[in-house]
Amino acid sequence: MAQRWILCTLAASAFVLASCSLSGERQMQLKWEITIGKDAADGQRGLLYLPTEVMADETGDIYILQKGSIEKYDSAGKHVLSIPLKKGKGVGEFAGPSSLARDENGFLYVWDKYLTRVSKLDPEGNFVSSFKVGSLFNHMALWGNKEFVFLGLSQDQILHVYSADGKEERSFGSPFELVPDVPAFATSPLAWFLQGDTIWVANPLQYEIRQYVGEKLVATIKGPDQFPRPRVGEGRGGVSVGISNGIFGLATCGGRLVATVASNERTLDVFDLKSDKLLSRVKCPPTVRNSDGHGTLYFIDETTVKLGRLE
C-alpha cells in the first residue's frame, strides 16, 4: 500500500513539474484575423484546393500556391488575380507545383517537384523561362534574391544552393540520424523556414529543429515529445514510409520560433529564440507556413488559408 502511494505521489509530482515547465510563461492564444477560402467572408473567390504555400509581399498582398493555380489577394483578403498553371510536361506547364517564391521585382518562381523544374513568371503570371534541377527536392526558396536553395536529402546533404540560372553551386547540412529499420530516404526533411540568411530545418522523424546561419549550424532545439516510429511497409512501388506524427511547419514571429507539431493532437509550439525554451503550446489544426515582419502568421489546411497573431 505504501509503495502504491509513493508511486502515485511521484506520478503526480511529474505531472506538476511538466505543467510548470509551460506555466512559468503566460499561455498564448491565436487570434484569427483573415480567412481565405471555405467559410471566408462574402466577396472572396470560392474555395481553395490543396494550397501548399502562402506568402506576402512588401505591400501585404498575399500569394497562395494551390493545385492548378496561383491566387493573389490583397491585404484584406479580397481576391485580385488568378494565375492558371496549365497541367502538362511541356514548356510553361506543370505536373506538381509545390513551392513558390517572389523576387524584389515581382517575378514569381514555381518549383515543380515532379518535373524537377523551376519556372519563372512575370508579375501578371506570364511564363518567362525555366531551368531543370537534377534532384527530386521537397521544397525551393529564393535566398538573398540571387540564389535558390532547395530542401531534400541528396548526396549526403540536406540543403542545396543553385545560381539564378540553375547552375548547381554547393550543398551543406549533414543528414539527420537514421532510425533503426527505417529507410534512409525517410530522413529527408519536409519542414523548413527561411528568414534573411537564417534557415530552420525540422527533423522529420524526431522532435529536433536545426538553425543554420549562412551555411553554419549554430543551434539545435530539442522538443519535449518523442514521436513514434513511422509505419514502414512494402507495395508495388517498393518500400513506403508513413509519417503521421512530427513537425510539419515552421515560422518565426517576434523573436520566437513556432512549429506545427502533430503528436497526440496538432499544436502550435512556441519557442523563445534566445533560450530555445518552449514557452507555450496552442491547439491549432492548420499548419503554419509563413510569417511577415509585422507579427502575422500564415497557416494552411486543405481548403483555407488563415492569418493570425499570437497574443
CSV table of N, CA and C in Angstrom, one decimal, residues 1 8 16 18 30 48 59 75 78 103 110 119 127 135 137 163 173 183 193 215 217 222 264 268 272 280:
chain,number,residue,atom,x,y,z
A,1,MET,N,0.8,-1.2,0.0
A,1,MET,CA,0.0,0.0,0.0
A,1,MET,C,0.9,1.2,0.0
A,8,CYS,N,2.1,6.8,-6.8
A,8,CYS,CA,1.1,7.8,-7.2
A,8,CYS,C,1.7,9.3,-6.9
A,16,VAL,N,2.9,17.7,-12.3
A,16,VAL,CA,3.0,19.1,-11.8
A,16,VAL,C,4.3,19.8,-12.4
A,18,ALA,N,5.9,18.9,-15.2
A,18,ALA,CA,5.7,19.1,-16.6
A,18,ALA,C,4.8,20.3,-16.9
A,30,LEU,N,-4.1,32.1,-30.1
A,30,LEU,CA,-4.1,32.5,-31.5
A,30,LEU,C,-5.3,33.3,-31.8
A,48,LEU,N,-10.4,27.2,-51.9
A,48,LEU,CA,-9.1,26.9,-52.3
A,48,LEU,C,-9.0,25.3,-52.3
A,59,THR,N,3.9,45.0,-49.8
A,59,THR,CA,2.7,45.8,-49.6
A,59,THR,C,1.6,45.0,-48.8
A,75,SER,N,-4.3,42.7,-48.9
A,75,SER,CA,-4.0,42.5,-47.5
A,75,SER,C,-5.3,42.3,-46.7
A,78,LYS,N,-9.2,40.2,-50.1
A,78,LYS,CA,-10.0,40.4,-51.3
A,78,LYS,C,-9.2,39.8,-52.5
A,103,ASP,N,10.6,37.5,-56.2
A,103,ASP,CA,11.8,38.3,-56.1
A,103,ASP,C,11.4,39.8,-55.9
A,110,VAL,N,8.1,29.1,-59.5
A,110,VAL,CA,7.4,27.9,-59.1
A,110,VAL,C,8.3,26.7,-59.2
A,119,SER,N,10.1,27.3,-62.8
A,119,SER,CA,9.6,28.2,-63.8
A,119,SER,C,9.4,29.6,-63.3
A,127,PHE,N,4.5,33.2,-68.6
A,127,PHE,CA,5.7,32.4,-68.5
A,127,PHE,C,6.9,33.2,-69.1
A,135,SER,N,17.6,16.9,-59.0
A,135,SER,CA,17.1,16.0,-57.9
A,135,SER,C,15.7,16.3,-57.6
A,137,PHE,N,13.9,17.4,-55.1
A,137,PHE,CA,13.9,18.1,-53.8
A,137,PHE,C,12.4,18.3,-53.3
A,163,SER,N,22.5,28.7,-58.6
A,163,SER,CA,22.6,30.1,-59.1
A,163,SER,C,21.2,30.4,-59.7
A,173,GLY,N,24.8,20.9,-44.8
A,173,GLY,CA,23.9,20.3,-43.8
A,173,GLY,C,23.9,18.8,-43.8
A,183,PRO,N,14.0,3.3,-43.7
A,183,PRO,CA,14.9,3.6,-44.8
A,183,PRO,C,15.5,5.0,-44.7
A,193,PHE,N,12.0,26.9,-42.7
A,193,PHE,CA,11.6,28.3,-42.8
A,193,PHE,C,12.9,29.1,-43.0
A,215,GLU,N,25.7,29.2,-43.8
A,215,GLU,CA,25.7,27.7,-44.1
A,215,GLU,C,26.3,27.0,-42.8
A,217,LEU,N,25.8,25.5,-39.0
A,217,LEU,CA,24.9,25.1,-38.0
A,217,LEU,C,25.2,25.7,-36.6
A,222,LYS,N,15.7,20.9,-29.1
A,222,LYS,CA,15.1,19.6,-28.9
A,222,LYS,C,13.7,19.8,-28.2
A,264,ASN,N,-0.1,13.8,-30.0
A,264,ASN,CA,-1.5,13.4,-29.6
A,264,ASN,C,-2.5,14.2,-30.2
A,268,LEU,N,0.5,24.3,-32.0
A,268,LEU,CA,1.5,25.2,-32.4
A,268,LEU,C,2.4,25.5,-31.2
A,272,ASP,N,11.2,30.4,-27.4
A,272,ASP,CA,12.0,31.6,-27.3
A,272,ASP,C,13.3,31.4,-28.1
A,280,SER,N,5.0,28.1,-25.0
A,280,SER,CA,3.6,27.8,-25.0
A,280,SER,C,3.2,26.8,-26.0
